[in-house]
XYZ file of C-alpha atoms in Angstrom:
647
model
C -9.134 21.260 -0.468
C -7.149 21.106 3.374
C -6.869 23.786 6.040
C -4.700 24.598 8.553
C -5.875 25.105 11.721
C -4.969 25.648 15.559
C -4.532 22.620 17.966
C -7.961 21.710 18.837
C -6.654 22.113 22.625
C -6.257 26.002 22.245
C -9.811 26.347 20.760
C -13.221 26.641 22.948
C -13.619 23.503 25.225
C -17.119 21.280 24.903
C -19.349 18.406 26.256
C -20.400 15.995 23.579
C -23.665 14.297 23.736
C -25.444 10.999 21.599
C -25.410 10.315 17.991
C -28.979 10.754 17.953
C -30.889 12.901 20.074
C -27.956 15.105 21.858
C -27.779 17.739 24.168
C -30.432 19.983 23.743
C -28.850 24.022 23.786
C -30.696 27.162 23.755
C -32.523 28.067 20.293
C -30.106 29.825 17.515
C -30.657 33.802 17.477
C -33.896 32.587 14.149
C -34.953 30.599 17.448
C -34.649 27.098 16.110
C -33.950 24.593 18.304
C -29.373 23.690 18.279
C -28.598 20.308 19.574
C -25.116 18.946 20.984
C -23.865 15.662 19.525
C -20.924 14.065 20.199
C -19.894 12.824 16.588
C -21.631 12.574 12.873
C -21.795 10.603 9.614
C -22.549 12.340 6.627
C -22.639 10.803 3.200
C -23.493 12.819 0.263
C -23.942 10.902 -3.130
C -24.840 11.896 -6.403
C -23.936 11.610 -9.819
C -20.215 11.487 -10.574
C -21.100 14.287 -12.071
C -22.847 15.851 -9.212
C -19.312 17.090 -7.590
C -19.797 15.436 -4.425
C -16.072 14.364 -4.308
C -15.876 18.387 -3.762
C -18.767 18.713 -1.770
C -17.359 16.510 0.662
C -13.869 17.715 0.450
C -14.501 21.485 1.124
C -17.445 20.562 4.560
C -13.974 18.159 5.931
C -12.053 21.240 5.409
C -14.597 23.316 7.057
C -14.934 20.672 9.987
C -11.083 20.438 10.224
C -10.992 24.192 10.695
C -13.316 24.199 13.414
C -11.483 21.758 15.394
C -13.214 18.084 15.229
C -11.258 14.925 14.588
C -12.471 13.477 11.258
C -12.241 10.528 8.955
C -13.200 10.560 5.304
C -14.128 7.590 2.626
C -14.641 9.103 -0.952
C -16.277 6.502 -3.007
C -16.628 7.269 -6.248
C -16.460 4.959 -10.114
C -13.968 3.607 -12.161
C -15.165 5.260 -15.350
C -14.560 8.784 -16.002
C -18.324 9.735 -16.585
C -20.471 6.570 -16.121
C -24.460 6.496 -17.458
C -25.959 9.176 -15.393
C -28.843 8.271 -13.317
C -27.020 4.787 -12.884
C -26.362 2.700 -9.953
C -22.455 2.472 -11.595
C -22.344 6.087 -12.247
C -23.038 6.723 -8.382
C -20.472 8.503 -6.471
C -20.635 9.351 -2.577
C -18.119 11.242 0.129
C -18.399 9.719 3.843
C -17.116 11.693 6.709
C -17.198 10.811 10.475
C -16.644 14.057 12.738
C -16.051 14.468 16.635
C -15.672 15.800 19.325
C -13.495 13.333 20.653
C -10.798 10.258 19.030
C -11.705 8.725 16.218
C -10.670 5.983 13.770
C -12.979 5.323 10.922
C -15.021 7.096 9.018
C -17.706 5.517 10.311
C -20.290 2.219 9.981
C -23.354 3.955 8.842
C -24.318 7.530 7.979
C -26.380 9.713 10.526
C -26.999 11.575 7.179
C -27.300 10.903 3.637
C -27.691 13.473 0.925
C -28.982 12.150 -2.296
C -29.134 14.087 -5.694
C -31.194 11.567 -7.322
C -32.711 8.410 -6.933
C -29.576 6.377 -7.852
C -27.652 7.578 -4.541
C -30.737 6.582 -2.939
C -31.030 3.416 -3.944
C -27.209 2.587 -3.934
C -27.062 3.947 -0.026
C -30.450 3.339 1.035
C -29.411 -0.264 2.754
C -26.326 1.345 4.841
C -28.861 4.140 6.622
C -30.675 2.839 9.830
C -33.653 3.655 10.888
C -34.487 6.689 12.254
C -31.215 8.496 10.190
C -31.764 11.675 8.496
C -32.354 11.481 4.577
C -32.229 14.920 2.674
C -33.390 14.293 -1.476
C -33.007 16.388 -4.505
C -36.980 15.868 -4.932
C -36.520 17.597 -8.632
C -34.717 14.535 -9.794
C -37.670 11.974 -8.691
C -39.426 12.219 -12.078
C -40.802 9.038 -13.787
C -37.473 8.231 -16.237
C -34.551 8.880 -13.069
C -36.342 6.187 -10.732
C -37.600 3.861 -13.794
C -33.501 3.932 -14.658
C -32.880 2.089 -11.144
C -36.358 0.108 -10.685
C -38.611 2.688 -8.768
C -41.864 1.789 -10.365
C -43.355 4.311 -7.587
C -41.682 7.518 -6.096
C -40.044 6.239 -2.786
C -40.809 9.821 -1.450
C -44.355 9.036 -1.531
C -44.857 6.063 -1.447
C -44.314 4.801 2.466
C -40.841 3.236 2.123
C -38.985 5.712 3.765
C -41.571 6.312 6.511
C -38.676 4.890 9.239
C -36.327 7.649 8.365
C -36.442 11.459 8.792
C -37.433 12.892 5.500
C -36.315 16.135 3.994
C -37.182 16.816 0.797
C -36.021 19.765 -0.887
C -36.070 21.002 -4.888
C -32.384 21.463 -4.879
C -32.315 22.314 -8.800
C -35.325 24.641 -8.670
C -33.900 26.021 -5.599
C -29.923 26.939 -7.046
C -31.998 28.018 -10.468
C -33.985 30.224 -8.900
C -31.372 31.535 -6.515
C -29.149 32.094 -9.672
C -31.234 33.937 -11.755
C -29.826 37.187 -11.996
C -26.961 35.602 -13.951
C -27.239 35.176 -17.050
C -26.620 31.116 -16.573
C -28.763 28.890 -18.785
C -30.412 26.534 -16.647
C -28.034 23.873 -17.241
C -25.051 25.780 -16.120
C -27.378 27.124 -13.306
C -27.807 23.601 -12.521
C -24.066 22.634 -12.045
C -23.931 24.751 -8.659
C -26.863 22.781 -6.643
C -24.261 20.847 -5.083
C -22.645 24.440 -3.135
C -26.512 24.882 -2.222
C -26.059 21.773 -0.802
C -23.004 22.553 1.002
C -24.140 25.426 2.315
C -27.074 23.842 4.152
C -25.850 21.515 5.622
C -22.955 23.671 6.845
C -25.780 25.749 8.274
C -27.150 22.336 9.782
C -23.663 21.424 11.444
C -22.664 24.975 12.214
C -19.783 24.999 10.117
C -17.943 27.736 9.483
C -17.795 29.261 5.520
C -15.192 32.213 5.026
C -12.770 29.167 3.942
C -15.412 27.621 1.455
C -15.771 30.717 -0.242
C -12.343 32.146 -0.528
C -11.962 28.292 -1.888
C -14.262 28.957 -4.882
C -12.877 32.689 -5.242
C -9.500 30.701 -5.727
C -10.691 27.967 -7.925
C -12.934 30.037 -10.226
C -10.432 33.351 -9.930
C -10.305 33.199 -14.313
C -14.356 33.164 -14.095
C -15.471 35.752 -11.634
C -18.997 35.392 -12.444
C -18.393 31.294 -11.965
C -17.554 32.025 -8.530
C -19.649 34.516 -7.628
C -22.587 32.327 -8.547
C -21.314 29.017 -6.549
C -20.530 31.232 -3.885
C -24.552 32.874 -3.940
C -25.865 28.989 -4.525
C -23.444 28.178 -1.195
C -25.538 31.056 1.009
C -28.770 30.541 -0.156
C -28.234 27.073 1.056
C -27.151 28.488 4.288
C -30.420 30.813 4.111
C -33.105 27.590 3.239
C -31.708 25.919 6.310
C -32.104 28.875 8.448
C -35.600 29.941 7.222
C -36.983 26.741 6.468
C -39.558 24.950 8.723
C -38.235 21.839 7.660
C -35.335 22.164 9.045
C -36.311 23.105 12.633
C -33.287 21.628 14.710
C -29.719 22.504 13.600
C -26.460 20.351 15.724
C -23.194 21.606 17.508
C -20.163 19.114 17.349
C -17.626 20.598 19.526
C -13.750 20.826 18.626
C -12.108 17.891 19.676
C -10.647 19.541 22.377
C -8.479 16.272 24.605
C -7.877 14.524 21.181
C -4.895 15.523 20.021
C -2.030 17.038 21.794
C -0.861 20.594 21.147
C 0.520 21.807 17.983
C -0.372 22.881 14.439
C -2.659 20.601 12.136
C -4.080 20.613 9.079
C -6.683 18.064 7.015
C -4.434 15.281 5.007
C -5.127 12.521 2.976
C -2.851 9.456 2.678
C -1.375 10.428 -0.257
C -0.515 13.970 0.043
C 0.888 12.825 2.945
C 3.311 10.223 1.578
C 4.048 12.183 -1.318
C 4.905 15.255 1.551
C 6.851 12.492 3.391
C 8.935 11.570 0.356
C 9.916 15.246 0.209
C 11.262 15.575 3.709
C 13.184 12.345 2.974
C 14.756 13.865 0.547
C 15.081 16.977 2.786
C 16.603 15.056 5.221
C 18.829 12.915 3.272
C 20.205 16.064 1.484
C 19.411 13.765 -1.703
C 17.277 15.039 -4.769
C 14.240 13.087 -4.888
C 13.939 11.456 -8.331
C 10.324 10.403 -9.354
C 10.038 7.727 -12.144
C 6.443 6.902 -12.726
C 2.942 6.148 -15.166
C -0.291 7.554 -13.763
C -2.431 4.617 -12.588
C -5.206 4.531 -9.945
C -5.211 5.374 -7.232
C -1.820 6.546 -7.156
C -1.015 9.345 -9.529
C -2.135 11.593 -7.352
C 1.527 11.453 -5.814
C 3.036 12.233 -9.579
C 0.618 15.045 -9.410
C 1.665 16.541 -6.227
C 4.948 16.154 -6.745
C 5.511 17.581 -9.721
C 4.346 20.683 -8.002
C 7.804 21.019 -5.679
C 10.621 21.531 -7.795
C 11.779 24.732 -5.527
C 12.963 21.189 -2.960
C 15.123 19.774 -5.896
C 12.023 17.342 -6.885
C 12.564 15.634 -9.982
C 9.373 14.223 -11.713
C 9.249 11.476 -14.792
C 5.879 10.886 -16.624
C 7.157 7.916 -18.731
C 5.753 5.883 -21.204
C 4.847 3.013 -19.135
C 5.714 0.813 -15.803
C 8.637 -0.439 -17.123
C 10.188 2.529 -18.206
C 9.526 4.332 -14.780
C 10.833 2.326 -12.521
C 13.746 2.199 -15.006
C 14.510 5.669 -14.794
C 14.138 5.535 -10.801
C 16.356 3.231 -10.600
C 18.863 4.812 -13.094
C 18.549 7.687 -10.820
C 19.615 5.634 -7.634
C 22.908 4.641 -9.427
C 23.048 8.522 -10.115
C 22.798 9.639 -6.373
C 19.302 10.479 -5.634
C 16.616 9.452 -3.738
C 14.838 7.041 -6.682
C 11.165 6.276 -5.944
C 8.540 4.927 -8.150
C 4.629 4.840 -7.490
C 1.427 2.725 -9.005
C -0.422 0.175 -8.209
C -0.615 -3.604 -8.606
C -0.968 -4.364 -11.722
C 2.159 -2.236 -12.144
C 4.256 -4.330 -9.348
C 3.660 -6.472 -11.982
C 5.503 -4.932 -15.025
C 8.193 -3.374 -12.439
C 9.125 -6.881 -10.930
C 12.122 -7.506 -13.179
C 13.291 -4.171 -12.531
C 12.852 -4.760 -8.453
C 15.171 -7.789 -9.085
C 17.531 -5.701 -10.469
C 17.512 -2.874 -7.566
C 17.712 -5.920 -5.376
C 20.855 -7.501 -7.371
C 22.453 -4.257 -7.246
C 21.600 -3.535 -3.710
C 20.656 0.580 -4.353
C 17.961 2.409 -2.495
C 14.623 2.692 -4.716
C 11.228 3.142 -3.402
C 8.194 1.279 -4.595
C 5.033 2.862 -3.255
C 2.074 0.559 -4.139
C -1.332 2.023 -3.614
C -2.727 -1.235 -3.320
C -6.583 -1.447 -4.969
C -8.697 -4.702 -5.928
C -7.757 -6.904 -8.591
C -6.357 -9.378 -10.144
C -6.038 -7.657 -13.147
C -7.206 -4.409 -13.854
C -9.732 -5.347 -11.100
C -11.579 -2.638 -8.868
C -9.270 0.958 -9.709
C -11.263 3.048 -7.693
C -11.816 0.427 -4.762
C -9.559 -0.780 -1.448
C -7.925 -4.078 -0.986
C -5.027 -5.574 0.992
C -3.734 -8.234 -1.557
C -0.590 -7.380 -2.849
C 1.522 -8.770 0.347
C 2.220 -11.785 -0.855
C 2.625 -9.962 -4.181
C 5.464 -7.800 -2.253
C 7.175 -10.412 -0.921
C 7.857 -12.708 -3.563
C 6.745 -11.689 -6.609
C 9.849 -12.067 -8.699
C 12.465 -14.529 -10.225
C 14.618 -16.100 -7.965
C 15.804 -15.238 -3.815
C 15.260 -11.409 -4.722
C 14.318 -10.009 -0.833
C 12.618 -6.875 -0.620
C 11.533 -5.554 2.945
C 8.029 -4.147 3.080
C 6.474 -1.162 5.438
C 2.951 -0.460 5.879
C 0.918 2.965 6.916
C -1.613 2.489 9.242
C -3.541 5.627 8.438
C -3.903 8.161 6.153
C -1.443 10.846 8.569
C 1.245 8.179 9.204
C 1.937 7.798 5.582
C 3.944 10.490 6.169
C 5.806 8.979 8.931
C 5.620 5.346 6.837
C 7.929 7.441 3.910
C 10.382 8.860 6.081
C 10.747 4.545 7.764
C 11.285 3.394 4.186
C 13.417 5.795 2.969
C 15.700 5.431 6.038
C 16.216 1.472 5.052
C 16.854 2.285 1.795
C 19.227 4.675 2.261
C 21.441 2.991 5.143
C 21.033 -0.885 4.283
C 21.300 -0.594 0.168
C 18.368 -2.362 -0.763
C 14.789 -1.554 -2.463
C 11.839 -1.096 -0.350
C 7.823 -1.394 -0.674
C 5.768 0.991 0.953
C 2.425 -0.501 1.017
C -0.385 1.954 1.214
C -3.905 1.101 0.054
C -6.470 3.184 -1.659
C -8.893 3.782 1.699
C -5.671 5.572 2.905
C -4.794 7.064 -0.411
C -7.696 8.877 -0.606
C -9.645 9.054 2.937
C -8.219 11.812 5.433
C -7.936 12.768 8.856
C -6.133 15.791 11.143
C -2.418 15.884 10.739
C 0.615 17.489 13.172
C 2.352 19.284 11.081
C 6.270 17.906 12.765
C 9.096 20.363 13.374
C 11.534 20.255 11.155
C 14.337 19.558 13.883
C 12.522 16.332 15.059
C 12.895 14.849 11.723
C 15.387 11.685 11.890
C 18.570 12.234 10.086
C 18.920 10.724 7.307
C 22.169 11.962 5.326
C 24.099 9.478 3.609
C 27.729 9.172 2.409
C 29.172 8.224 -1.147
C 31.864 6.602 -1.717
C 34.429 9.063 -2.404
C 37.854 7.372 -2.084
C 39.791 3.424 -2.428
C 38.265 0.974 -0.001
C 40.699 -2.130 -0.422
C 44.393 -2.959 -0.868
C 45.447 -5.855 -3.222
C 48.254 -8.551 -2.748
C 50.452 -6.445 -4.204
C 49.753 -3.315 -2.839
C 47.612 -2.209 -5.279
C 44.624 0.879 -3.759
C 41.207 0.084 -5.643
C 37.712 0.071 -4.969
C 35.296 -2.565 -4.372
C 31.616 -1.932 -5.304
C 30.360 -4.902 -2.897
C 32.670 -4.525 0.086
C 30.073 -4.124 2.615
C 29.925 -2.638 6.256
C 30.068 -4.848 8.639
C 27.009 -3.726 10.598
C 24.219 -3.233 7.972
C 26.146 -5.577 4.982
C 25.126 -2.228 3.112
C 27.665 -1.933 -0.181
C 29.350 1.501 -0.331
C 27.241 3.632 -2.930
C 29.661 5.461 -5.872
C 27.880 8.623 -7.651
C 29.550 7.692 -11.441
C 32.229 9.863 -12.224
C 33.914 10.046 -9.006
C 37.380 9.959 -9.970
C 39.164 5.791 -9.307
C 35.782 4.457 -8.216
C 34.630 2.895 -11.612
C 32.839 0.086 -10.922
C 30.289 -2.156 -13.560
C 27.163 -2.573 -12.974
C 24.505 -5.400 -14.181
C 21.427 -8.421 -13.478
C 24.172 -10.882 -13.727
C 25.451 -12.155 -10.738
C 28.317 -10.671 -9.187
C 31.284 -12.059 -7.232
C 31.686 -10.699 -3.563
C 33.554 -7.739 -3.033
C 33.978 -7.334 -6.443
C 31.371 -6.814 -8.706
C 32.851 -8.890 -11.265
C 30.491 -11.285 -12.982
C 30.844 -14.443 -11.835
C 29.540 -18.345 -12.465
C 30.845 -19.810 -9.293
C 28.533 -22.075 -7.817
C 29.659 -21.309 -3.770
C 29.764 -17.251 -4.484
C 26.123 -17.281 -5.769
C 25.542 -19.722 -2.707
C 27.190 -16.665 -0.655
C 25.570 -13.317 -2.495
C 22.024 -15.065 -2.105
C 22.503 -15.500 1.080
C 24.340 -12.372 2.172
C 21.448 -10.787 0.080
C 18.922 -12.060 2.764
C 20.915 -11.619 6.053
C 21.098 -8.044 5.086
C 17.725 -7.547 4.858
C 16.818 -10.015 8.319
C 19.422 -7.654 9.786
C 17.447 -4.608 9.599
C 16.539 -2.557 12.579
C 12.791 -2.151 13.234
C 10.872 -1.412 16.290
C 9.675 -4.442 18.445
C 6.260 -4.919 18.369
C 4.258 -3.232 20.881
C 1.135 -5.012 21.930
C -2.267 -3.048 23.723
C -3.363 -5.641 26.524
C -4.781 -3.797 29.318
C -6.302 -6.629 30.740
C -4.302 -9.679 30.491
C -5.900 -11.207 27.200
C -5.992 -14.694 26.031
C -6.807 -13.452 22.760
C -4.635 -11.489 20.235
C -6.231 -9.056 17.052
C -3.443 -8.759 14.802
C -3.203 -6.727 11.809
C -1.846 -4.419 9.433
C -1.872 -1.084 6.835
C -5.461 0.403 6.717
C -6.878 -2.166 9.012
C -5.645 -0.072 12.148
C -8.864 2.227 12.584
C -11.580 -0.525 12.070
C -9.588 -3.166 14.435
C -9.068 -0.446 17.265
C -12.663 0.854 17.182
C -14.083 -2.773 17.742
C -11.197 -3.281 20.409
C -12.766 -0.378 22.268
C -16.447 -1.605 21.845
C -15.404 -5.184 22.834
C -13.243 -3.698 25.660
C -16.508 -1.384 26.514
C -18.444 -4.947 26.730
C -16.964 -6.143 29.119
C -14.757 -8.961 27.498
C -10.797 -8.680 27.031
C -8.753 -8.543 24.310
C -5.390 -7.798 23.288
C -4.669 -5.553 19.986
C -1.167 -5.396 17.585
C -0.715 -3.694 14.997
C 2.171 -4.211 12.309
C 4.298 -1.560 10.420
C 7.190 -3.703 9.159
C 6.409 -6.817 7.515
C 9.533 -7.591 6.047
C 11.560 -8.309 8.289
C 8.675 -8.534 10.916
C 9.731 -7.108 14.762
C 11.983 -9.191 16.732
C 9.680 -10.143 19.306
C 6.537 -10.625 17.060
C 7.348 -14.627 17.788
C 6.861 -14.044 21.590
C 3.907 -12.072 21.445
C 2.534 -14.781 19.617
C 2.993 -17.646 21.618
C 1.195 -15.522 24.838
C -1.975 -15.797 23.167
C -4.298 -19.081 22.665
C -6.137 -17.441 19.714
C -4.934 -15.035 17.459
C -7.841 -13.594 15.123
C -6.279 -11.424 11.750
C -8.560 -9.682 9.989
C -7.356 -8.582 5.832
C -8.947 -7.542 3.175
C -7.454 -10.397 0.820
C -8.112 -13.917 1.101
C -5.410 -14.416 4.042
C -2.146 -13.441 3.076
C -0.848 -11.829 6.236
C -2.232 -14.897 8.435
C -0.161 -17.024 5.685
C 2.880 -15.671 6.391
C 2.324 -16.452 10.066
C 1.040 -19.595 10.058
C 4.701 -20.539 7.871
C 6.865 -18.706 10.299
C 6.091 -19.062 13.911
C 3.719 -22.279 13.511
C 0.867 -20.431 14.857
C -2.922 -21.334 13.916
C -3.772 -17.751 13.381
C -7.919 -17.372 12.365
C -7.728 -15.230 9.249
C -11.220 -13.223 8.467
C -11.000 -11.467 5.306
C -13.586 -9.380 3.385
C -12.348 -8.715 -0.145
C -15.221 -6.317 -1.521
C -13.393 -3.267 -1.790
C -14.475 -1.508 1.144
C -12.662 -1.062 4.259
C -13.882 -3.514 7.445
C -16.752 -1.849 9.721
C -16.364 -1.681 13.797
C -18.868 -3.617 14.135
C -18.516 -5.636 12.158
C -15.194 -6.620 13.399
C -16.426 -6.669 16.844
C -18.815 -9.152 16.517
C -16.293 -11.354 15.046
C -13.648 -10.662 18.124
C -16.624 -11.380 20.461
C -17.022 -14.905 18.624
C -13.475 -15.596 19.090
C -12.945 -15.192 22.746
C -16.854 -17.265 23.389
C -15.251 -19.458 21.556
């Protein structure tokens, strides 16, 4: 559901206008008015069985191929199939696309497509006055409305008078369009999402060829179903072109200045992370081994990596979380790039084996796609609440580096960075993504292979220590003086036999040791290795000499950056910095924090980074928190920053 496109800089130029109103251009061939906008936010909403995620995904692919910048926010229930027509069963997909650089899926939709009363009621509070609302009138009958508490029809009682309402009998029109296919009404109704997609594609001048090709490929074994969906899609397009209810269509020009020249594709965070892991294994010249147990929202990585055996990828779907990481650590001992993927509840189960990886000092990537907790919590909602778990969630002193991507596309680079640290310093590494990044998507510039980092490692191939009597032996814990990394010896290498296990090791030899002084030395050495990891200094965006700094990490980057733009646009001064490396922190972080009178830390938790900052740097960081399962809105953060500056 992604498409590869040329750089927007190579495509037709176009000017932007306002979101509502826009610039008027000469009428289209059908005589209808065409308005030019600079950005649009569309939300598709319906039952979890209405195909809203597929509809949004296809519209996103069309938009990517056109060359717009974009950002998406899929939002779906945890239940596989919640009761039809109920509020808990509503699934939605929001897409923000523009002719310029954008950073978030948008605060509020300009267009809401509601497939039933539940979808309307669940989303109407987010829709600003004057926005477009397209509703499937066929579903607004007495019983579906009663399910969600509508005593009268909102389409008729004046409650939607503040919006531009477009009542469309989507189901009826779809069934009529497919009457020659010999389908039952129920079968024909399933294509109403394609009718809606066709209508919106007409409304915003989206390309259609890729969607038709996708449908033929998806239903290759059922060509009659493929053709029915294509006919429904074309019927939606034709309806927009011929009906009097849609007198205006809109153009959003390609984002000609948003990106450097290159080849781009639309990509989700989990897909980018998967590709990053494959690239890391190729650049390290190591086989990639994934030991995993399916868990939302990390399962897509397992699904994707299982497709790439041609790159030497091995995937193992274990019987539980503990077996998954145990297999991955065993693969690391055997000379592979070991990876395990999970979410917060799985990290809890993996904690003992992560501690074992710290003790063994083997490279291992633990990918945590964070979700709402505690316990099972909110499987399909996003949160940043595993930071302290990643930092301290093991017995004993067991330090682990932590890397956090900032955008869906950045998941690719973060995976390479995490692999660099794991392989260079012989340590497990946490890669903290979250549900917002995992499922969201944006354009990604496909890198040149020549530009990727060289991650090749040298396995131990000979003895490395001489005993007092002159005997040449192999010491598995004899360290590199610069990185403190121990040698990595592949089992079976003649003369390099060595023992591993969870019991404390003697420095150098790796033999079991209960000596107090040795334990103290080993604990401090393992910590020193993590503290000594080379990470880039923190970059600060401060063009005006501000006194207030907003500091973020992970997926808050987009909302924070959008909020900073708004605050600066209002004439106020604010600095911004964003952390990728959370353990160890960049070496200049303390100096950066000291430069500002106020430090604001927005997080989708109850203040975990702020707690670490206060403890380490004795800075009175102001924590701003949200734990409702949704990402921050830009205007929400802009208000917080204005209050902090004015205080």
